[in-house]
Amino acid sequence: MARLYLPLPLAAGSELELPADTAAHARALRLQPGAPVTLFNGAGGEHPSTVSAVERRRVTVQVGPHEPVERELPVAVQLLQAVGKGERMDTAVEKATELGVTELVPVLTERTVVRLDAKRAAKRRRHWQAVAASACEQCGRNRLPAIAEPTPLAGAWAQAAPYPLRLTLDPEAAPSLGATAGGGATAVLIGPEGGLTPAELEAAERQGFRRVRSGARTLRTETAAVVALAAVGLAAGEL
């Protein structure tokens, strides 16, 4: 069944005209009148609904009853992800959403190639939010992960403080990721393409982050995020 994210109030029994972008998506999915569609607004739960009409520029739906369905991880997980260049950050956001991350904090590190002024940072954040919404449509989540404003790494420590377990990948670390992920609320720090600097790793340790290794191979930044979040999900009993 097709799923559509609508950041609007959804009242059971009402007829709703889809916003232009969502209507275009519905037409791309070739939805026809009478077709079932699941609507969700990110606040939790979903509405099994029905397409009422499909016109050239308008698509309307009959909103069905709210069902309190959730597909979240059993623990809160924060990803502090160094902003990658090109499509790498989009991939990290998409896969982190699919793997159930609760909160994503884009961080700017010493080796981060991408440079963002305030205007560009706001634009990229909106783009990442759209990537996360699309991933939720695909994977079945009814709650969107919170995506923070891009921030220098030193400014992100306070955001990680509420998470009792804090991990960062370091290929030279002795403890393994699989043996360290503990099944509770967890913050994971992933460096950029060139990795975190020694000074940044030391700063992370002072903030309670444990260095762990993810195997004998050096992973790309977007791959490292997937591996780390999968390990946390496994420790939480989901996988």
PDB file of C-alpha atoms in Angstrom:
ATOM      1  CA  MET A   1       0.000   0.000   0.000  1.00  0.00           C
ATOM      2  CA  ALA A   2       1.294   3.472  -0.882  1.00  0.00           C
ATOM      3  CA  ARG A   3       2.237   5.706   2.054  1.00  0.00           C
ATOM      4  CA  LEU A   4       2.165   9.496   1.955  1.00  0.00           C
ATOM      5  CA  TYR A   5       3.577  11.912   4.526  1.00  0.00           C
ATOM      6  CA  LEU A   6       1.362  14.949   5.124  1.00  0.00           C
ATOM      7  CA  PRO A   7       2.564  17.497   7.702  1.00  0.00           C
ATOM      8  CA  LEU A   8      -1.058  18.500   8.344  1.00  0.00           C
ATOM      9  CA  PRO A   9      -3.767  17.695  10.899  1.00  0.00           C
ATOM     10  CA  LEU A  10      -5.498  14.472   9.819  1.00  0.00           C
ATOM     11  CA  ALA A  11      -9.123  14.119  10.898  1.00  0.00           C
ATOM     12  CA  ALA A  12     -10.831  10.781  10.339  1.00  0.00           C
ATOM     13  CA  GLY A  13     -13.772  11.076   7.954  1.00  0.00           C
ATOM     14  CA  SER A  14     -12.620  14.310   6.330  1.00  0.00           C
ATOM     15  CA  GLU A  15     -11.815  14.817   2.664  1.00  0.00           C
ATOM     16  CA  LEU A  16      -8.443  16.392   2.073  1.00  0.00           C
ATOM     17  CA  GLU A  17      -6.816  17.888  -1.004  1.00  0.00           C
ATOM     18  CA  LEU A  18      -3.156  16.901  -1.167  1.00  0.00           C
ATOM     19  CA  PRO A  19      -0.510  19.639  -1.359  1.00  0.00           C
ATOM     20  CA  ALA A  20       0.978  20.093  -4.837  1.00  0.00           C
ATOM     21  CA  ASP A  21       4.197  18.134  -4.199  1.00  0.00           C
ATOM     22  CA  THR A  22       2.362  15.258  -2.529  1.00  0.00           C
ATOM     23  CA  ALA A  23      -0.264  15.214  -5.282  1.00  0.00           C
ATOM     24  CA  ALA A  24       2.506  14.968  -7.885  1.00  0.00           C
ATOM     25  CA  HIS A  25       3.970  12.047  -5.944  1.00  0.00           C
ATOM     26  CA  ALA A  26       0.564  10.350  -5.806  1.00  0.00           C
ATOM     27  CA  ARG A  27       0.184  10.714  -9.573  1.00  0.00           C
ATOM     28  CA  ALA A  28       3.692   9.327 -10.075  1.00  0.00           C
ATOM     29  CA  LEU A  29       2.587   6.283  -8.085  1.00  0.00           C
ATOM     30  CA  ARG A  30      -0.341   5.978 -10.532  1.00  0.00           C
ATOM     31  CA  LEU A  31      -2.897   6.066  -7.735  1.00  0.00           C
ATOM     32  CA  GLN A  32      -6.471   5.964  -9.003  1.00  0.00           C
ATOM     33  CA  PRO A  33      -9.803   6.800  -7.355  1.00  0.00           C
ATOM     34  CA  GLY A  34     -10.677   4.089  -4.872  1.00  0.00           C
ATOM     35  CA  ALA A  35      -7.054   3.085  -4.305  1.00  0.00           C
ATOM     36  CA  PRO A  36      -6.008   2.506  -0.686  1.00  0.00           C
ATOM     37  CA  VAL A  37      -3.314   4.820   0.686  1.00  0.00           C
ATOM     38  CA  THR A  38      -1.830   5.232   4.152  1.00  0.00           C
ATOM     39  CA  LEU A  39      -1.437   8.781   5.442  1.00  0.00           C
ATOM     40  CA  PHE A  40       0.753   9.879   8.355  1.00  0.00           C
ATOM     41  CA  ASN A  41       1.800  13.296   9.635  1.00  0.00           C
ATOM     42  CA  GLY A  42       4.839  12.397  11.708  1.00  0.00           C
ATOM     43  CA  ALA A  43       3.110  12.835  15.060  1.00  0.00           C
ATOM     44  CA  GLY A  44       2.580   9.101  15.520  1.00  0.00           C
ATOM     45  CA  GLY A  45       0.192   6.537  14.147  1.00  0.00           C
ATOM     46  CA  GLU A  46      -1.282   6.357  10.665  1.00  0.00           C
ATOM     47  CA  HIS A  47      -4.558   6.649   8.793  1.00  0.00           C
ATOM     48  CA  PRO A  48      -5.535   3.918   6.290  1.00  0.00           C
ATOM     49  CA  SER A  49      -7.332   6.084   3.718  1.00  0.00           C
ATOM     50  CA  THR A  50      -8.758   6.068   0.208  1.00  0.00           C
ATOM     51  CA  VAL A  51      -8.078   8.180  -2.879  1.00  0.00           C
ATOM     52  CA  SER A  52     -11.271  10.084  -3.718  1.00  0.00           C
ATOM     53  CA  ALA A  53     -10.350  11.771  -6.987  1.00  0.00           C
ATOM     54  CA  VAL A  54      -7.377  12.221  -9.283  1.00  0.00           C
ATOM     55  CA  GLU A  55      -7.435  15.193 -11.616  1.00  0.00           C
ATOM     56  CA  ARG A  56      -4.797  16.933 -13.657  1.00  0.00           C
ATOM     57  CA  ARG A  57      -3.691  19.201 -10.832  1.00  0.00           C
ATOM     58  CA  ARG A  58      -5.674  17.943  -7.846  1.00  0.00           C
ATOM     59  CA  VAL A  59      -5.716  14.755  -5.823  1.00  0.00           C
ATOM     60  CA  THR A  60      -8.134  14.326  -2.947  1.00  0.00           C
ATOM     61  CA  VAL A  61      -8.283  11.600  -0.322  1.00  0.00           C
ATOM     62  CA  GLN A  62     -10.834  10.396   2.202  1.00  0.00           C
ATOM     63  CA  VAL A  63      -9.018  10.254   5.544  1.00  0.00           C
ATOM     64  CA  GLY A  64      -9.598   7.019   7.414  1.00  0.00           C
ATOM     65  CA  PRO A  65      -9.510   6.280  11.169  1.00  0.00           C
ATOM     66  CA  HIS A  66      -6.341   6.787  13.165  1.00  0.00           C
ATOM     67  CA  GLU A  67      -4.449   3.609  14.010  1.00  0.00           C
ATOM     68  CA  PRO A  68      -1.773   3.878  16.743  1.00  0.00           C
ATOM     69  CA  VAL A  69       0.804   1.893  14.804  1.00  0.00           C
ATOM     70  CA  GLU A  70       4.470   2.546  15.615  1.00  0.00           C
ATOM     71  CA  ARG A  71       7.600   1.066  14.091  1.00  0.00           C
ATOM     72  CA  GLU A  72      10.247   2.767  16.223  1.00  0.00           C
ATOM     73  CA  LEU A  73      13.320   1.338  17.891  1.00  0.00           C
ATOM     74  CA  PRO A  74      12.808   0.335  21.531  1.00  0.00           C
ATOM     75  CA  VAL A  75      15.553   2.804  22.535  1.00  0.00           C
ATOM     76  CA  ALA A  76      16.365   6.402  21.591  1.00  0.00           C
ATOM     77  CA  VAL A  77      19.336   6.742  19.226  1.00  0.00           C
ATOM     78  CA  GLN A  78      21.113   9.929  18.227  1.00  0.00           C
ATOM     79  CA  LEU A  79      23.434  10.127  15.237  1.00  0.00           C
ATOM     80  CA  LEU A  80      26.014  12.900  15.170  1.00  0.00           C
ATOM     81  CA  GLN A  81      26.966  12.681  11.506  1.00  0.00           C
ATOM     82  CA  ALA A  82      29.773  14.719   9.970  1.00  0.00           C
ATOM     83  CA  VAL A  83      28.370  16.411   6.880  1.00  0.00           C
ATOM     84  CA  GLY A  84      29.578  14.487   3.839  1.00  0.00           C
ATOM     85  CA  LYS A  85      30.043  15.832   0.342  1.00  0.00           C
ATOM     86  CA  GLY A  86      27.818  15.107  -2.636  1.00  0.00           C
ATOM     87  CA  GLU A  87      25.148  12.500  -2.046  1.00  0.00           C
ATOM     88  CA  ARG A  88      26.888  10.895   0.919  1.00  0.00           C
ATOM     89  CA  MET A  89      24.991  12.943   3.484  1.00  0.00           C
ATOM     90  CA  ASP A  90      21.687  12.172   1.768  1.00  0.00           C
ATOM     91  CA  THR A  91      22.537   8.472   1.944  1.00  0.00           C
ATOM     92  CA  ALA A  92      23.426   8.737   5.640  1.00  0.00           C
ATOM     93  CA  VAL A  93      20.153  10.542   6.424  1.00  0.00           C
ATOM     94  CA  GLU A  94      18.082   8.083   4.404  1.00  0.00           C
ATOM     95  CA  LYS A  95      19.638   4.954   5.895  1.00  0.00           C
ATOM     96  CA  ALA A  96      19.696   6.351   9.431  1.00  0.00           C
ATOM     97  CA  THR A  97      15.965   7.014   9.121  1.00  0.00           C
ATOM     98  CA  GLU A  98      15.327   3.478   7.859  1.00  0.00           C
ATOM     99  CA  LEU A  99      17.346   2.091  10.772  1.00  0.00           C
ATOM    100  CA  GLY A 100      15.243   3.990  13.309  1.00  0.00           C
ATOM    101  CA  VAL A 101      17.422   6.894  14.437  1.00  0.00           C
ATOM    102  CA  THR A 102      15.533   9.231  16.755  1.00  0.00           C
ATOM    103  CA  GLU A 103      17.609  12.350  16.256  1.00  0.00           C
ATOM    104  CA  LEU A 104      20.216  13.350  13.700  1.00  0.00           C
ATOM    105  CA  VAL A 105      22.719  16.134  14.353  1.00  0.00           C
ATOM    106  CA  PRO A 106      24.750  17.204  11.277  1.00  0.00           C
ATOM    107  CA  VAL A 107      28.185  18.244  12.553  1.00  0.00           C
ATOM    108  CA  LEU A 108      31.001  20.219  10.970  1.00  0.00           C
ATOM    109  CA  THR A 109      34.466  18.926  11.825  1.00  0.00           C
ATOM    110  CA  GLU A 110      38.029  19.978  11.048  1.00  0.00           C
ATOM    111  CA  ARG A 111      38.152  17.708   7.996  1.00  0.00           C
ATOM    112  CA  THR A 112      34.623  18.399   6.771  1.00  0.00           C
ATOM    113  CA  VAL A 113      34.906  19.404   3.120  1.00  0.00           C
ATOM    114  CA  VAL A 114      31.443  20.982   2.874  1.00  0.00           C
ATOM    115  CA  ARG A 115      31.196  24.590   4.041  1.00  0.00           C
ATOM    116  CA  LEU A 116      27.792  25.990   4.968  1.00  0.00           C
ATOM    117  CA  ASP A 117      26.808  29.571   5.681  1.00  0.00           C
ATOM    118  CA  ALA A 118      23.580  30.183   7.587  1.00  0.00           C
ATOM    119  CA  LYS A 119      21.400  30.406   4.462  1.00  0.00           C
ATOM    120  CA  ARG A 120      22.845  27.290   2.864  1.00  0.00           C
ATOM    121  CA  ALA A 121      22.728  25.377   6.151  1.00  0.00           C
ATOM    122  CA  ALA A 122      18.995  26.115   6.506  1.00  0.00           C
ATOM    123  CA  LYS A 123      18.394  25.000   2.907  1.00  0.00           C
ATOM    124  CA  ARG A 124      20.332  21.759   3.404  1.00  0.00           C
ATOM    125  CA  ARG A 125      18.434  21.024   6.609  1.00  0.00           C
ATOM    126  CA  ARG A 126      15.100  21.359   4.792  1.00  0.00           C
ATOM    127  CA  HIS A 127      16.433  19.047   2.099  1.00  0.00           C
ATOM    128  CA  TRP A 128      17.515  16.437   4.664  1.00  0.00           C
ATOM    129  CA  GLN A 129      14.108  16.653   6.335  1.00  0.00           C
ATOM    130  CA  ALA A 130      12.516  15.851   2.971  1.00  0.00           C
ATOM    131  CA  VAL A 131      14.910  12.916   2.522  1.00  0.00           C
ATOM    132  CA  ALA A 132      13.917  11.609   5.961  1.00  0.00           C
ATOM    133  CA  ALA A 133      10.201  12.003   5.185  1.00  0.00           C
ATOM    134  CA  SER A 134      10.607  10.034   1.962  1.00  0.00           C
ATOM    135  CA  ALA A 135      12.486   7.315   3.848  1.00  0.00           C
ATOM    136  CA  CYS A 136       9.668   7.130   6.397  1.00  0.00           C
ATOM    137  CA  GLU A 137       7.155   6.680   3.576  1.00  0.00           C
ATOM    138  CA  GLN A 138       9.213   3.771   2.277  1.00  0.00           C
ATOM    139  CA  CYS A 139      10.125   2.004   5.508  1.00  0.00           C
ATOM    140  CA  GLY A 140       6.852   2.341   7.423  1.00  0.00           C
ATOM    141  CA  ARG A 141       7.886   4.719  10.192  1.00  0.00           C
ATOM    142  CA  ASN A 142       5.184   7.097  11.400  1.00  0.00           C
ATOM    143  CA  ARG A 143       7.512   9.435  13.298  1.00  0.00           C
ATOM    144  CA  LEU A 144      10.133  11.500  11.533  1.00  0.00           C
ATOM    145  CA  PRO A 145      13.567  11.778  13.141  1.00  0.00           C
ATOM    146  CA  ALA A 146      14.408  15.224  14.457  1.00  0.00           C
ATOM    147  CA  ILE A 147      17.102  16.840  12.314  1.00  0.00           C
ATOM    148  CA  ALA A 148      19.053  19.599  14.022  1.00  0.00           C
ATOM    149  CA  GLU A 149      20.711  22.627  12.491  1.00  0.00           C
ATOM    150  CA  PRO A 150      24.229  21.849  11.217  1.00  0.00           C
ATOM    151  CA  THR A 151      26.630  22.768  14.003  1.00  0.00           C
ATOM    152  CA  PRO A 152      30.370  22.684  14.717  1.00  0.00           C
ATOM    153  CA  LEU A 153      31.331  19.519  16.562  1.00  0.00           C
ATOM    154  CA  ALA A 154      32.227  21.433  19.714  1.00  0.00           C
ATOM    155  CA  GLY A 155      28.693  22.834  19.790  1.00  0.00           C
ATOM    156  CA  ALA A 156      27.092  19.397  19.565  1.00  0.00           C
ATOM    157  CA  TRP A 157      28.379  17.905  22.815  1.00  0.00           C
ATOM    158  CA  ALA A 158      25.476  19.281  24.854  1.00  0.00           C
ATOM    159  CA  GLN A 159      22.981  17.642  22.484  1.00  0.00           C
ATOM    160  CA  ALA A 160      24.561  14.243  23.138  1.00  0.00           C
ATOM    161  CA  ALA A 161      24.613  14.664  26.927  1.00  0.00           C
ATOM    162  CA  PRO A 162      21.182  13.040  27.585  1.00  0.00           C
ATOM    163  CA  TYR A 163      22.351   9.749  26.022  1.00  0.00           C
ATOM    164  CA  PRO A 164      24.034   7.522  28.637  1.00  0.00           C
ATOM    165  CA  LEU A 165      25.983   5.462  26.101  1.00  0.00           C
ATOM    166  CA  ARG A 166      28.118   7.437  23.637  1.00  0.00           C
ATOM    167  CA  LEU A 167      30.207   5.784  20.948  1.00  0.00           C
ATOM    168  CA  THR A 168      32.516   6.912  18.169  1.00  0.00           C
ATOM    169  CA  LEU A 169      34.257   4.763  15.592  1.00  0.00           C
ATOM    170  CA  ASP A 170      38.041   4.593  15.594  1.00  0.00           C
ATOM    171  CA  PRO A 171      39.834   1.922  13.512  1.00  0.00           C
ATOM    172  CA  GLU A 172      42.635   1.818  16.103  1.00  0.00           C
ATOM    173  CA  ALA A 173      40.370   1.235  19.096  1.00  0.00           C
ATOM    174  CA  ALA A 174      40.547  -2.049  20.997  1.00  0.00           C
ATOM    175  CA  PRO A 175      36.879  -2.637  21.968  1.00  0.00           C
ATOM    176  CA  SER A 176      34.631  -3.786  19.142  1.00  0.00           C
ATOM    177  CA  LEU A 177      31.406  -2.022  18.243  1.00  0.00           C
ATOM    178  CA  GLY A 178      29.382  -5.205  18.594  1.00  0.00           C
ATOM    179  CA  ALA A 179      30.657  -5.867  22.099  1.00  0.00           C
ATOM    180  CA  THR A 180      30.101  -2.295  23.280  1.00  0.00           C
ATOM    181  CA  ALA A 181      26.644  -1.346  21.982  1.00  0.00           C
ATOM    182  CA  GLY A 182      24.586  -1.827  25.115  1.00  0.00           C
ATOM    183  CA  GLY A 183      20.907  -1.712  24.203  1.00  0.00           C
ATOM    184  CA  GLY A 184      20.075   1.573  25.941  1.00  0.00           C
ATOM    185  CA  ALA A 185      19.738   5.146  24.712  1.00  0.00           C
ATOM    186  CA  THR A 186      22.820   5.708  22.569  1.00  0.00           C
ATOM    187  CA  ALA A 187      24.577   8.573  20.784  1.00  0.00           C
ATOM    188  CA  VAL A 188      26.848   7.651  17.866  1.00  0.00           C
ATOM    189  CA  LEU A 189      29.452  10.037  16.427  1.00  0.00           C
ATOM    190  CA  ILE A 190      30.581   9.439  12.830  1.00  0.00           C
ATOM    191  CA  GLY A 191      33.448  11.417  11.327  1.00  0.00           C
ATOM    192  CA  PRO A 192      33.832  12.836   7.802  1.00  0.00           C
ATOM    193  CA  GLU A 193      35.572  11.361   4.756  1.00  0.00           C
ATOM    194  CA  GLY A 194      38.999  11.982   6.255  1.00  0.00           C
ATOM    195  CA  GLY A 195      38.021  10.833   9.730  1.00  0.00           C
ATOM    196  CA  LEU A 196      38.045  12.695  13.016  1.00  0.00           C
ATOM    197  CA  THR A 197      41.349  14.279  13.982  1.00  0.00           C
ATOM    198  CA  PRO A 198      43.234  13.016  17.057  1.00  0.00           C
ATOM    199  CA  ALA A 199      42.255  16.207  18.863  1.00  0.00           C
ATOM    200  CA  GLU A 200      38.580  15.638  18.039  1.00  0.00           C
ATOM    201  CA  LEU A 201      38.753  12.030  19.218  1.00  0.00           C
ATOM    202  CA  GLU A 202      40.318  13.188  22.497  1.00  0.00           C
ATOM    203  CA  ALA A 203      37.610  15.846  22.870  1.00  0.00           C
ATOM    204  CA  ALA A 204      34.955  13.201  22.263  1.00  0.00           C
ATOM    205  CA  GLU A 205      36.483  11.011  24.964  1.00  0.00           C
ATOM    206  CA  ARG A 206      36.338  13.910  27.414  1.00  0.00           C
ATOM    207  CA  GLN A 207      32.623  14.165  26.616  1.00  0.00           C
ATOM    208  CA  GLY A 208      32.067  10.502  27.488  1.00  0.00           C
ATOM    209  CA  PHE A 209      32.342   8.956  24.020  1.00  0.00           C
ATOM    210  CA  ARG A 210      33.982   5.529  23.925  1.00  0.00           C
ATOM    211  CA  ARG A 211      36.186   4.684  20.974  1.00  0.00           C
ATOM    212  CA  VAL A 212      35.168   1.439  19.284  1.00  0.00           C
ATOM    213  CA  ARG A 213      36.222  -0.270  16.070  1.00  0.00           C
ATOM    214  CA  SER A 214      33.892  -1.575  13.393  1.00  0.00           C
ATOM    215  CA  GLY A 215      36.187  -4.226  11.938  1.00  0.00           C
ATOM    216  CA  ALA A 216      39.452  -4.507  10.041  1.00  0.00           C
ATOM    217  CA  ARG A 217      38.330  -2.354   7.112  1.00  0.00           C
ATOM    218  CA  THR A 218      38.092   1.425   6.831  1.00  0.00           C
ATOM    219  CA  LEU A 219      34.504   2.392   6.075  1.00  0.00           C
ATOM    220  CA  ARG A 220      33.154   5.354   4.160  1.00  0.00           C
ATOM    221  CA  THR A 221      31.383   7.853   6.365  1.00  0.00           C
ATOM    222  CA  GLU A 222      27.886   6.873   5.142  1.00  0.00           C
ATOM    223  CA  THR A 223      28.703   3.149   5.494  1.00  0.00           C
ATOM    224  CA  ALA A 224      30.023   3.690   9.020  1.00  0.00           C
ATOM    225  CA  ALA A 225      26.705   5.267  10.025  1.00  0.00           C
ATOM    226  CA  VAL A 226      24.778   2.255   8.717  1.00  0.00           C
ATOM    227  CA  VAL A 227      27.059  -0.253  10.474  1.00  0.00           C
ATOM    228  CA  ALA A 228      26.986   1.595  13.793  1.00  0.00           C
ATOM    229  CA  LEU A 229      23.204   2.033  13.809  1.00  0.00           C
ATOM    230  CA  ALA A 230      22.653  -1.599  12.826  1.00  0.00           C
ATOM    231  CA  ALA A 231      24.823  -2.677  15.766  1.00  0.00           C
ATOM    232  CA  VAL A 232      22.809  -0.486  18.122  1.00  0.00           C
ATOM    233  CA  GLY A 233      19.570  -1.948  16.752  1.00  0.00           C
ATOM    234  CA  LEU A 234      20.909  -5.446  17.230  1.00  0.00           C
ATOM    235  CA  ALA A 235      21.875  -4.686  20.840  1.00  0.00           C
ATOM    236  CA  ALA A 236      18.404  -3.234  21.414  1.00  0.00           C
ATOM    237  CA  GLY A 237      16.869  -6.546  20.333  1.00  0.00           C
ATOM    238  CA  GLU A 238      15.282  -5.400  17.088  1.00  0.00           C
ATOM    239  CA  LEU A 239      17.410  -7.388  14.639  1.00  0.00           C
TER     240      LEU A 239
END
